[in-house]
mmCIF file of C-alpha atoms and ligand atoms in Angstrom:
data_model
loop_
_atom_site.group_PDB
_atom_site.id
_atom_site.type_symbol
_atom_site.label_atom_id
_atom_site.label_comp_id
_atom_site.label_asym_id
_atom_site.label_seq_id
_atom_site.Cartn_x
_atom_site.Cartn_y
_atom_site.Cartn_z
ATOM 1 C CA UNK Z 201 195.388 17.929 125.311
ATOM 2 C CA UNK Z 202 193.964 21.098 126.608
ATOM 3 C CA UNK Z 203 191.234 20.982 129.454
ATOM 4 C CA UNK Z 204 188.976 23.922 129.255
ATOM 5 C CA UNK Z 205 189.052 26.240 132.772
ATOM 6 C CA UNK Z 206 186.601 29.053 132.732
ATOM 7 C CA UNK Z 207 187.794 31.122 130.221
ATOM 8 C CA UNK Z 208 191.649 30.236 130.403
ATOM 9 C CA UNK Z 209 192.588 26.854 128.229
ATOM 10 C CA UNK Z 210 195.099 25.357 130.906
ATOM 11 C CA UNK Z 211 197.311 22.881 129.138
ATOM 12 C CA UNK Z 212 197.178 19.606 130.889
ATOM 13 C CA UNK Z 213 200.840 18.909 131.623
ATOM 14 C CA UNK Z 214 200.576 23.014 133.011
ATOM 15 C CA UNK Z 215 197.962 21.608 135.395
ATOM 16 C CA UNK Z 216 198.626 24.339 138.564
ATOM 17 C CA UNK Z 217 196.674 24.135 142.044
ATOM 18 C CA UNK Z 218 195.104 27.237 141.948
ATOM 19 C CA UNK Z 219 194.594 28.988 145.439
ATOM 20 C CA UNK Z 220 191.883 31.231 146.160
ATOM 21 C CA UNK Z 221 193.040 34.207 148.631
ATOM 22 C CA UNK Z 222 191.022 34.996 151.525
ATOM 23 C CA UNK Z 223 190.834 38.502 153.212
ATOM 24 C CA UNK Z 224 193.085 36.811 156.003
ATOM 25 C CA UNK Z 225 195.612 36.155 153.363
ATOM 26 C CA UNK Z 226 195.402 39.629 152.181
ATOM 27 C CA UNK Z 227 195.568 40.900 155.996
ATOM 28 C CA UNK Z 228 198.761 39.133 156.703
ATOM 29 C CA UNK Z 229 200.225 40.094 153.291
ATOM 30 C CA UNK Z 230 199.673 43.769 154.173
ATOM 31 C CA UNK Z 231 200.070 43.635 157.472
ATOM 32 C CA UNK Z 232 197.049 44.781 159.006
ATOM 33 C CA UNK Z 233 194.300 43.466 160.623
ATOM 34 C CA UNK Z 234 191.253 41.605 158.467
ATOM 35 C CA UNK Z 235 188.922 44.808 160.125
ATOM 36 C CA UNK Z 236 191.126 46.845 158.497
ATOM 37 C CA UNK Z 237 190.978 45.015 154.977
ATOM 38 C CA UNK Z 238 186.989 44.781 155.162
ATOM 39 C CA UNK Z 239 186.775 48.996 156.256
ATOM 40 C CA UNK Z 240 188.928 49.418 152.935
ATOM 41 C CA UNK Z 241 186.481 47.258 151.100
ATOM 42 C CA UNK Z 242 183.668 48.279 152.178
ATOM 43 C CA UNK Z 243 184.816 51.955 151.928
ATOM 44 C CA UNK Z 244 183.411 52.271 155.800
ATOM 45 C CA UNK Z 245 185.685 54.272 157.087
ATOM 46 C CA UNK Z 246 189.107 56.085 157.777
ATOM 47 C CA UNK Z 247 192.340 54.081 155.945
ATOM 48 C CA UNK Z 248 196.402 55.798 155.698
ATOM 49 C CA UNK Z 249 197.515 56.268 152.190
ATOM 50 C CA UNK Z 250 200.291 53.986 153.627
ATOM 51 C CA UNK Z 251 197.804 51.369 154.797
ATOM 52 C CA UNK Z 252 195.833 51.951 151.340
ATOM 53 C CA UNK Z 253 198.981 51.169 149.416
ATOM 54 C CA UNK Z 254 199.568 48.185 150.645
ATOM 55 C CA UNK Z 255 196.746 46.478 151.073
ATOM 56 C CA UNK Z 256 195.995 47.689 147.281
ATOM 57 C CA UNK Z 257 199.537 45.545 146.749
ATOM 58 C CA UNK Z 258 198.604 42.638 148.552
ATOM 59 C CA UNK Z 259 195.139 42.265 146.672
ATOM 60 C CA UNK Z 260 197.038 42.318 142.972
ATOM 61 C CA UNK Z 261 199.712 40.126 144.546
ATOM 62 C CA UNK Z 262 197.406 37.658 145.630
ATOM 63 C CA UNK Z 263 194.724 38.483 142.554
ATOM 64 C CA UNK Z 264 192.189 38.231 145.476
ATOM 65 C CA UNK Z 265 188.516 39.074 144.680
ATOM 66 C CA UNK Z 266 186.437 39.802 147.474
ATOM 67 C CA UNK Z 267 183.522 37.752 148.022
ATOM 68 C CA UNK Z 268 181.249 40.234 147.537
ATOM 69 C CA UNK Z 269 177.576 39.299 148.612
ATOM 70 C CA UNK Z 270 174.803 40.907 147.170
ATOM 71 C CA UNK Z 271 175.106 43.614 150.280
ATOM 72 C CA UNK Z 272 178.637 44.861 149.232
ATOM 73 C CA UNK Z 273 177.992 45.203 145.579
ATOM 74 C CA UNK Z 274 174.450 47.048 146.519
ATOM 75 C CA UNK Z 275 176.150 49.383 149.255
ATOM 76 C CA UNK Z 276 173.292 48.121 151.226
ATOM 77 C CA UNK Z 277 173.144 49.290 154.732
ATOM 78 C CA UNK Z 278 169.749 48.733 156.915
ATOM 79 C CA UNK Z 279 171.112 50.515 160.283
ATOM 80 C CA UNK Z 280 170.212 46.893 162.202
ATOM 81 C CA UNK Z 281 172.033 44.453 164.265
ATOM 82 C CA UNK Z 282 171.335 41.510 165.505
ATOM 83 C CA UNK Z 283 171.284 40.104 169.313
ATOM 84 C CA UNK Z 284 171.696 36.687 169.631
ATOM 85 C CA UNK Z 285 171.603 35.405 173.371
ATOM 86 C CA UNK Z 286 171.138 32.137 175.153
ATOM 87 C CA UNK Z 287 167.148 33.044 177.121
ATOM 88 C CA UNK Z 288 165.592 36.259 177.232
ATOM 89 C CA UNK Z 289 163.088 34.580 179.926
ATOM 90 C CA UNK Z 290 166.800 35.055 182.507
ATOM 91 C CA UNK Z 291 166.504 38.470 183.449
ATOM 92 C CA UNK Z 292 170.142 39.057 183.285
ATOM 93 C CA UNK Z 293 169.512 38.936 179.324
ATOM 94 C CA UNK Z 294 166.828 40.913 179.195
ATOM 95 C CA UNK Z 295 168.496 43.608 180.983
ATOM 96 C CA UNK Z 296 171.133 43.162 178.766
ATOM 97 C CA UNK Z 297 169.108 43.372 175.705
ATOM 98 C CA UNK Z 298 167.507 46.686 176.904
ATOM 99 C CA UNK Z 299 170.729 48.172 177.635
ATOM 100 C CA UNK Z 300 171.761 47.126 173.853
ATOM 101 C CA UNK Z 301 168.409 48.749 172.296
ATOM 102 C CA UNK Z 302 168.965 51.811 174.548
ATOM 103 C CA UNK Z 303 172.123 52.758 173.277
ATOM 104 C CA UNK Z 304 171.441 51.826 169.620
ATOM 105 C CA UNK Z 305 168.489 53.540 169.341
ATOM 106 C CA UNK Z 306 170.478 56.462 169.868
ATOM 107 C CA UNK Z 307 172.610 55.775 166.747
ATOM 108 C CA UNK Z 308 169.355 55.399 164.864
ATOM 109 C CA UNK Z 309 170.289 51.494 164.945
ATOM 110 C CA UNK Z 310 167.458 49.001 165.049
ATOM 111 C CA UNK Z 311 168.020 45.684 167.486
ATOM 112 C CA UNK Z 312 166.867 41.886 165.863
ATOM 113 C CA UNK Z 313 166.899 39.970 169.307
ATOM 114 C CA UNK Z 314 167.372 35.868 168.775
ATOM 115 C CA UNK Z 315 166.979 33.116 171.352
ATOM 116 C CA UNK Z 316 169.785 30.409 170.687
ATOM 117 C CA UNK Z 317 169.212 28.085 173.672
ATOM 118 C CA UNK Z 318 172.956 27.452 173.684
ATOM 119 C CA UNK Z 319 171.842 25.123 171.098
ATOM 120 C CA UNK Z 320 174.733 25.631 168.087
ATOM 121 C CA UNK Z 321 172.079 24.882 165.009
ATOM 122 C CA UNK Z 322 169.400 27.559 166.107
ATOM 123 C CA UNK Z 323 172.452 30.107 166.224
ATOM 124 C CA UNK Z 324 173.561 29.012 163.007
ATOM 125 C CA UNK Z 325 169.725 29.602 161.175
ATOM 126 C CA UNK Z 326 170.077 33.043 162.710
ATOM 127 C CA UNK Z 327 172.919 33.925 160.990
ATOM 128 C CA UNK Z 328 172.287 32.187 157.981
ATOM 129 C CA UNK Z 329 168.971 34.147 157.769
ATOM 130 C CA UNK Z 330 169.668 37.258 159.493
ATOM 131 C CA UNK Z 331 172.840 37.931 156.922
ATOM 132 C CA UNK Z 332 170.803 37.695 153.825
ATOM 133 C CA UNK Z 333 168.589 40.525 155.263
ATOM 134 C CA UNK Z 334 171.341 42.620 155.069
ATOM 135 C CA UNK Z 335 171.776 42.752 158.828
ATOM 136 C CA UNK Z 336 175.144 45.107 159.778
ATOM 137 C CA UNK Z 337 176.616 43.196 162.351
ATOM 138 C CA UNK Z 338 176.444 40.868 165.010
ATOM 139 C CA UNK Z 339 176.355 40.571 169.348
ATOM 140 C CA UNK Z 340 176.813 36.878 170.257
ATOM 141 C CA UNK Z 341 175.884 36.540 173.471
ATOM 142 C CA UNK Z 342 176.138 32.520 173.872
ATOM 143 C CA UNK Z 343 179.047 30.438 173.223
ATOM 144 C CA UNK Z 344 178.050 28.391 170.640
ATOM 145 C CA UNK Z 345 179.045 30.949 168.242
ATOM 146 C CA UNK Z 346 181.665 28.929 165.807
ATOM 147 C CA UNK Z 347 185.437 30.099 164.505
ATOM 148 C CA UNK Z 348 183.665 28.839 161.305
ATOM 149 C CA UNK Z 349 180.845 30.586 161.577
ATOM 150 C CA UNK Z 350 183.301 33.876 163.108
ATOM 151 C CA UNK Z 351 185.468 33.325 159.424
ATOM 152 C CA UNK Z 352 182.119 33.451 157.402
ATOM 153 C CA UNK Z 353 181.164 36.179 158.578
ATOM 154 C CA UNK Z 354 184.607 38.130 158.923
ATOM 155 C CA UNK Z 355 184.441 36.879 154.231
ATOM 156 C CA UNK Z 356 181.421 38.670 154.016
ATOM 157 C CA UNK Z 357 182.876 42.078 155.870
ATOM 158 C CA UNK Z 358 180.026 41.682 158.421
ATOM 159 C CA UNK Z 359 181.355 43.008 161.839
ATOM 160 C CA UNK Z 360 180.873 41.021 165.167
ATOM 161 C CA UNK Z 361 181.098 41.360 168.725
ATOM 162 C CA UNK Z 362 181.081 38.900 171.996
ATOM 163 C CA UNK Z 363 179.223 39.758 174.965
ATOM 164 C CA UNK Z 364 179.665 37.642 178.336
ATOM 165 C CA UNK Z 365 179.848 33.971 177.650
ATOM 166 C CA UNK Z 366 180.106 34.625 173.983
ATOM 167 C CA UNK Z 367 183.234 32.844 173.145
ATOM 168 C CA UNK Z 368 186.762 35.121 172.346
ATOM 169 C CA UNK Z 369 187.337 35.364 168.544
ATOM 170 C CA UNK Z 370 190.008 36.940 166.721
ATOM 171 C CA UNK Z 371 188.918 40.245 164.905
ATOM 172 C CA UNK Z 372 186.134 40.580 167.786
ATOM 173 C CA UNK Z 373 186.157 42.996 171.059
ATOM 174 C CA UNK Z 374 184.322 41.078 174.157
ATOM 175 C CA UNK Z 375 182.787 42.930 177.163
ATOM 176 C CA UNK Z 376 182.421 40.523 180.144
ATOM 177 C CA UNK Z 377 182.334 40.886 184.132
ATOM 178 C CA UNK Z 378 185.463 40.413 186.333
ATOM 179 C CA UNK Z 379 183.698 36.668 186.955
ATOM 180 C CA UNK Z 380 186.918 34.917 189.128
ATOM 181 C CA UNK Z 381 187.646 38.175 191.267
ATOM 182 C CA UNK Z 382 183.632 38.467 191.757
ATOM 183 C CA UNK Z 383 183.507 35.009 192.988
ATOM 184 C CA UNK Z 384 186.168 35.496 194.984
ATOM 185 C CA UNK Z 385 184.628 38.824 196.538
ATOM 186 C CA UNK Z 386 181.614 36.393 197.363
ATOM 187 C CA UNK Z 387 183.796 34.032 199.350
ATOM 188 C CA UNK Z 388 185.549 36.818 201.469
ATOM 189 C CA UNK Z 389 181.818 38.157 202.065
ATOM 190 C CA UNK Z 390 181.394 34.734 203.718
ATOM 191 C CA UNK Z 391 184.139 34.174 205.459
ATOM 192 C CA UNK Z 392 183.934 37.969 206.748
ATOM 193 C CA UNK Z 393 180.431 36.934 208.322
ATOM 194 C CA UNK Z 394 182.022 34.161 209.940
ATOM 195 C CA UNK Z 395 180.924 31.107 207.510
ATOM 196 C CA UNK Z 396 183.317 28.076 208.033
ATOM 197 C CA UNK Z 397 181.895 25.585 205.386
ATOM 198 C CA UNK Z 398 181.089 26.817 202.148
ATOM 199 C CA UNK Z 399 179.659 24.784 199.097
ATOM 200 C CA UNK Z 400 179.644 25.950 195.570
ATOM 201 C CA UNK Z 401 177.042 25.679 193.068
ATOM 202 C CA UNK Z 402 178.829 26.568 189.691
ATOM 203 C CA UNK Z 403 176.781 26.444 186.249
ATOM 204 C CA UNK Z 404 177.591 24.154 183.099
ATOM 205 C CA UNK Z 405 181.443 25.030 182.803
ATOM 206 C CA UNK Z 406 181.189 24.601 179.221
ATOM 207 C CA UNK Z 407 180.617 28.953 179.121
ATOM 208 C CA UNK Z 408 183.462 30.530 180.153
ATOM 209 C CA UNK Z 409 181.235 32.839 182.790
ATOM 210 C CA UNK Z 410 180.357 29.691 184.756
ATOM 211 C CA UNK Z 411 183.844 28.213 184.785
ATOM 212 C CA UNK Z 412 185.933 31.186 185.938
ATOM 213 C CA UNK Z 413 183.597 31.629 188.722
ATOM 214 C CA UNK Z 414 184.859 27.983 189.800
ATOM 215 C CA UNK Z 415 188.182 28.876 189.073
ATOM 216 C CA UNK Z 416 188.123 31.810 191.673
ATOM 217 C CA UNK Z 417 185.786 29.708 194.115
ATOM 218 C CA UNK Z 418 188.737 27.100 194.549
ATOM 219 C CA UNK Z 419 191.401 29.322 194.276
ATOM 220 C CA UNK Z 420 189.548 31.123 197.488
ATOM 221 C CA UNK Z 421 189.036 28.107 199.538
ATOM 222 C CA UNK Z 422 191.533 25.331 198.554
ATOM 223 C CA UNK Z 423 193.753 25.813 201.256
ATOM 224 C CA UNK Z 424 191.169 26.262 203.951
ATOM 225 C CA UNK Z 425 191.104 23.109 206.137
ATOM 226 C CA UNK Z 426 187.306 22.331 205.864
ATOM 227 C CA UNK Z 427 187.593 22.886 202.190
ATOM 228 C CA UNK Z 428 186.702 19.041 200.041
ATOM 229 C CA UNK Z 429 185.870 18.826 196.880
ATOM 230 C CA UNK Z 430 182.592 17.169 197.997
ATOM 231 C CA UNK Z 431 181.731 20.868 198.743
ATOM 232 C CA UNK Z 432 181.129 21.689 194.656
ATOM 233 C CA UNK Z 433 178.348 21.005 192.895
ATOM 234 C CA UNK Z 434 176.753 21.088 189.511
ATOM 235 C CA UNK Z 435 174.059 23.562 188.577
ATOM 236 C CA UNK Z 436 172.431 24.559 185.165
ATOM 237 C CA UNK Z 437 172.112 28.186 185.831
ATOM 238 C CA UNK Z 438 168.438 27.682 186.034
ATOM 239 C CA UNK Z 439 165.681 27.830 189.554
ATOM 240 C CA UNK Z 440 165.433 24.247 189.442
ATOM 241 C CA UNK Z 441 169.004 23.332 189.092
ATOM 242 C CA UNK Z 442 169.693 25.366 192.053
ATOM 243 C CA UNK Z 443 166.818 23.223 194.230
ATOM 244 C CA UNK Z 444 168.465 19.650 193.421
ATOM 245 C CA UNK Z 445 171.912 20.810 194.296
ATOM 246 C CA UNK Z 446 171.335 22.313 197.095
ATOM 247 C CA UNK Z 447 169.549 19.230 198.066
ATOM 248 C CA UNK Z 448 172.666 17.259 196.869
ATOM 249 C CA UNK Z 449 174.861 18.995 198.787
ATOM 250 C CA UNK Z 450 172.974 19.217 201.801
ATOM 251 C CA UNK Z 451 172.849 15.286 201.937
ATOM 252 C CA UNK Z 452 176.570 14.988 201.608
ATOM 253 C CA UNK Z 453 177.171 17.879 203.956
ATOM 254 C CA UNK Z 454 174.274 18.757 206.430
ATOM 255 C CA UNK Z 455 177.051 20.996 208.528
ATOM 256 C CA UNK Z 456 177.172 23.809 205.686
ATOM 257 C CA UNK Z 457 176.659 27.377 206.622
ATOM 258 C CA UNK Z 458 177.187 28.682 203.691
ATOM 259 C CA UNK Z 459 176.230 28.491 200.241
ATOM 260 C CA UNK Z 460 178.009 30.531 196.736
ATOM 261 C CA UNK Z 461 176.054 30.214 193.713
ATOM 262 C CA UNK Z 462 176.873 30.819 190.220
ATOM 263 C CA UNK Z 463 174.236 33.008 189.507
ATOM 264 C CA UNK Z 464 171.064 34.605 191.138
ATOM 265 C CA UNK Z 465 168.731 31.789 189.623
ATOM 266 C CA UNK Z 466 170.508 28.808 191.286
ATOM 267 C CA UNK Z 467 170.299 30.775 194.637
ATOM 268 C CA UNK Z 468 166.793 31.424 194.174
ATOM 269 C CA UNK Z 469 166.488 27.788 193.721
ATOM 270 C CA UNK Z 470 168.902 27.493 196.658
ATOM 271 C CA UNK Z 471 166.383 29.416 198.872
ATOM 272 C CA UNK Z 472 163.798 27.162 198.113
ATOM 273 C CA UNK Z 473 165.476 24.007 199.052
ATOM 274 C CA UNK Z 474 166.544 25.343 201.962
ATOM 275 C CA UNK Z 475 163.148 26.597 202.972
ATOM 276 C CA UNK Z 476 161.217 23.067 202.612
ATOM 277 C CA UNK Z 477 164.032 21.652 204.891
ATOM 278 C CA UNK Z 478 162.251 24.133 207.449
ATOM 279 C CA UNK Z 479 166.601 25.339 207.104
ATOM 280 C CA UNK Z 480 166.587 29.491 208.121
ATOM 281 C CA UNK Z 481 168.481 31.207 205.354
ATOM 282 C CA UNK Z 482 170.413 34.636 207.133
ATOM 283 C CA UNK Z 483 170.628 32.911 210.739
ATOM 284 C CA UNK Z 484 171.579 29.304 210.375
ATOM 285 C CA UNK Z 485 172.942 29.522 206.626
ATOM 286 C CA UNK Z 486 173.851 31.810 204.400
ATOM 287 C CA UNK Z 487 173.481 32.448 200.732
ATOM 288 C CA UNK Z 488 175.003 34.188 198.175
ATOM 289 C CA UNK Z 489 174.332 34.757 194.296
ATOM 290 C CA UNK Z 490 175.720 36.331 191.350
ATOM 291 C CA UNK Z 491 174.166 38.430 188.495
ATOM 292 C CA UNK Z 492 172.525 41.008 190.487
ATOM 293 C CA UNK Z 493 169.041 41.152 188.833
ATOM 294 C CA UNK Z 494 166.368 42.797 190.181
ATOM 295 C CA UNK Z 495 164.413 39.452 191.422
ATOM 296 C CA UNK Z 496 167.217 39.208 194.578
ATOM 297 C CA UNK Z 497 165.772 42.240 195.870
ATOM 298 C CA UNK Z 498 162.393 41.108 196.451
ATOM 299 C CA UNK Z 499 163.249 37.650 197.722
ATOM 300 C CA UNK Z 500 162.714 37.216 201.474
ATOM 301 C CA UNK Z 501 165.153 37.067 202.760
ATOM 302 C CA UNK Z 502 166.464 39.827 200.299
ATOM 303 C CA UNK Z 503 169.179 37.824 198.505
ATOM 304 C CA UNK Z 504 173.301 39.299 199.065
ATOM 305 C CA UNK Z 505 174.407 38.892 195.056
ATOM 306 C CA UNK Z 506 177.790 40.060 193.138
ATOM 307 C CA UNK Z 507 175.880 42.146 191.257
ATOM 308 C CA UNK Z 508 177.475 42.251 187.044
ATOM 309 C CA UNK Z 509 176.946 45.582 185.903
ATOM 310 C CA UNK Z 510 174.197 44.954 183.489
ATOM 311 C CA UNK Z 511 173.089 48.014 181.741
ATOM 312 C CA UNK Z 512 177.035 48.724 181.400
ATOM 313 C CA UNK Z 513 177.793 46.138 179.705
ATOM 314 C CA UNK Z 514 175.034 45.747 177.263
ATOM 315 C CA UNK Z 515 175.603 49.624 176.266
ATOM 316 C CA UNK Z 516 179.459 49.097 175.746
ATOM 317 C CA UNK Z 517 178.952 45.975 173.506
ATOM 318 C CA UNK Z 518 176.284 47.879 171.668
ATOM 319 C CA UNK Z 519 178.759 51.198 171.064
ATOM 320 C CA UNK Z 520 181.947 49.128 169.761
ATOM 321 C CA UNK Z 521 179.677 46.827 167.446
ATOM 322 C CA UNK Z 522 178.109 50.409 166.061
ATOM 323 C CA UNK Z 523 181.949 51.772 165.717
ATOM 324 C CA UNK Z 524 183.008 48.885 164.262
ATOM 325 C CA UNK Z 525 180.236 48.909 161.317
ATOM 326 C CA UNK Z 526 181.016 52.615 160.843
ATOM 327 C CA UNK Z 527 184.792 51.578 160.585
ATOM 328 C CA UNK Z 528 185.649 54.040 163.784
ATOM 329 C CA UNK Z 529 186.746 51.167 165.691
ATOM 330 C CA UNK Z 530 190.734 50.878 165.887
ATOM 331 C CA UNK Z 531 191.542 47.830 167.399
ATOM 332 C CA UNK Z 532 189.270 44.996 169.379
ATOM 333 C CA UNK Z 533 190.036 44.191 172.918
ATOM 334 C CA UNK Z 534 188.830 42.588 175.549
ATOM 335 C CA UNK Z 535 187.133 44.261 178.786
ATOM 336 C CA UNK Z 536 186.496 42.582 182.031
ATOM 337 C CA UNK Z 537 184.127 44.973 184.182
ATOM 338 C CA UNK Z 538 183.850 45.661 187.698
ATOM 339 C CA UNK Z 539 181.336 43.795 189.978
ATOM 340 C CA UNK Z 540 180.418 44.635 193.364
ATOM 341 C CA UNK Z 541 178.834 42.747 196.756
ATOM 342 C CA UNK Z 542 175.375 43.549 197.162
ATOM 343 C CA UNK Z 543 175.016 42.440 200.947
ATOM 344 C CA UNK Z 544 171.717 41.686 202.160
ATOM 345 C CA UNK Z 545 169.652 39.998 204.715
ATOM 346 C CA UNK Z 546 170.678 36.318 203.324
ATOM 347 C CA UNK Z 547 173.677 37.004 204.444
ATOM 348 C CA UNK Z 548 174.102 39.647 206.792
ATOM 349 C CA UNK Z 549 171.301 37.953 209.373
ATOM 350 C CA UNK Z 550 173.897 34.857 209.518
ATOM 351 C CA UNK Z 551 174.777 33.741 213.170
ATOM 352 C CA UNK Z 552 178.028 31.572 213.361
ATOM 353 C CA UNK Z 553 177.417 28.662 215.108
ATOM 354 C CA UNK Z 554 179.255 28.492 218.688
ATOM 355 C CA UNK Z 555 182.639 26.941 219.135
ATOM 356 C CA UNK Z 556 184.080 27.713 215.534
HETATM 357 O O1 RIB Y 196 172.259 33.970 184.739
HETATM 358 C C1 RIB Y 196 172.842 33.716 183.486
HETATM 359 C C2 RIB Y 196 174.328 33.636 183.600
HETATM 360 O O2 RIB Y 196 174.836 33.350 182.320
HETATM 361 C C3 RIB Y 196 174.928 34.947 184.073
HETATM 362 O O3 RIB Y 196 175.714 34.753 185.222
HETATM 363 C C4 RIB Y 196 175.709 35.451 182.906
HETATM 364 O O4 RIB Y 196 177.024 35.872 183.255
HETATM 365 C C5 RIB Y 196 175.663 34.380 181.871
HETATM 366 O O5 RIB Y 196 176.908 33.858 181.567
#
């Protein structure tokens, strides 16, 4: 009996489980990374004879056929990439943003911003959309971004990049802040000024941003003998997340001076709580935020920030995607910028209360 496969009559009783190689197969056949693979594919850039020949042996080993989408076989290139991040309405993402159309304006690159909400279905219609218009790669700035999603797109030979909380996949540089040490700097700022209770507001500690800065937070106060865990609470990285856990933690502990949030929009909100308790941010507490967008600087009191160095990081991301597409980029790594204190009145104004 002979069942009909294709083209190929496979006798029944020669029934074989035929497996279909992936690029990753090919990669780790060859020995070289799947970047590497999709550059030779996709004839984008600079491959070794030596690298050439094998991954030329691993493809007839493995009879692999790449999954060429209508891009590939067109050599279709559009010169655009794609921004996905969680709000544009946060100012840290629309500096971020700007800093990304900047810089790849300059490589005659066009920049597709999209809004995911952190929600993992309105990411996924991005990319479903925005790869069958040819887009040339990807910056995921949330962390709903998917491994199965990151394997899609790494078939198709469409280059990606993660940018702050945008989760760490293999086959993808990330740019992010130094979010532990900078929490840590803001805890030193407040001891420095003489703070002896500190509460923490940290943000949804499913993004990796939020949860390091906890991380550092505890690992700068654990051992101090006011510390309790009583003294952290949850915020949503948003204004009005900031003004119920202030309130939150002002009803557990009434005796806080001080006060590190996880970024500048819960310490905005922070402010506000403060201020309808008829509580003087700078003398009697202080406050501290982290981002470092412009808003902090008009506040009054001007609020002290770790300020993430915005415009840096957005033009980084935006110069290893562009390498990457033009097959320039070598390896992908990880970088953790520098932040620095911003110290201003709503902290610097603080008076320690007597007998401390
Ligand atoms: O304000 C938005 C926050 O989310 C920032 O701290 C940034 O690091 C992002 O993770």
């Amino acid at each position: 009996m002979l069942y009909d496969v294709g083209m190929v009559p496979i006798p029944f009783f020669e029934w074989r489980v035929i497996v279909i190689a992936t690029i990753r197969d090919v990669a780790k056949l060859a020995g070289v990374s799947v970047s590497t693979i999709s550059r030779y594919l996709n004839k984008s850039g600079y491959v070794n004879v030596e690298t050439e020949r094998s991954i030329k042996a691993a493809i007839e080993k493995l009879d692999y056929a790449p999954n060429q989408v209508a891009r590939g076989l067109a050599g279709k290139k559009t010169n655009t990439i794609a921004l996905i991040l969680p709000d544009i309405s946060n100012l840290f993402f629309s500096d971020l943003a700007r800093a990304v159309e900047d810089v790849a304006a300059t490589y005659g690159y066009t920049v597709i911003l999209g809004n995911s909400d952190d929600q993992a279905d309105k990411e996924k219609r991005y990319i479903e959309t925005l790869k069958k218009k040819y887009i040339d790669g990807f910056i995921f700035a949330s962390q709903t971004f998917s491994t199965e999603e990151a394997e899609m797109l790494t078939k198709l030979g469409i280059p990606f990049v993660c940018l702050d909380r945008g989760p760490s996949k293999e086959n993808a540089s990330v740019v992010r802040s130094k979010n532990k040490e900078g929490a840590k700097l803001a805890v030193q700022h407040l001891l420095d000024i003489g703070c002896r209770k500190i509460a923490h507001i940290y943000g949804p500690q499913q993004l990796i941003t939020a949860k390091d800065r906890l991380i550092g937070f505890e690992e700068s106060v654990h051992h101090s003998p006011w510390f309790t865990p009583t003294l952290l609470e949850a915020g949503d990285f948003r204004i009005h997340g900031g003004i119920s856990a202030t309130e939150r933690l002002l009803e557990r502990h009434p005796d806080i001076d001080g006060i590190f949030a996880g970024n500048d929009l819960m310490a905005i909100g922070a402010l506000k709580a403060l201020s309808r308790k008829g509580i003087k941010v700078g003398s009697d507490i202080a406050v501290c935020g982290f981002d470092g967008i412009q808003t902090t600087e008009i506040m009054t009191p001007e609020l002290t920030t770790i300020a993430q160095p915005i415009y840096e990081m957005g033009a980084m991301i935006s110069r290893l995607l562009i390498k990457k597409i033009e097959g320039a980029l070598e390896e992908d790594l990880t970088y953790e910028l520098d932040v620095k204190l911003l110290a201003r009145e709503s902290t610097l104004a603080f008076t320690p209360k007597v007998n401390q």
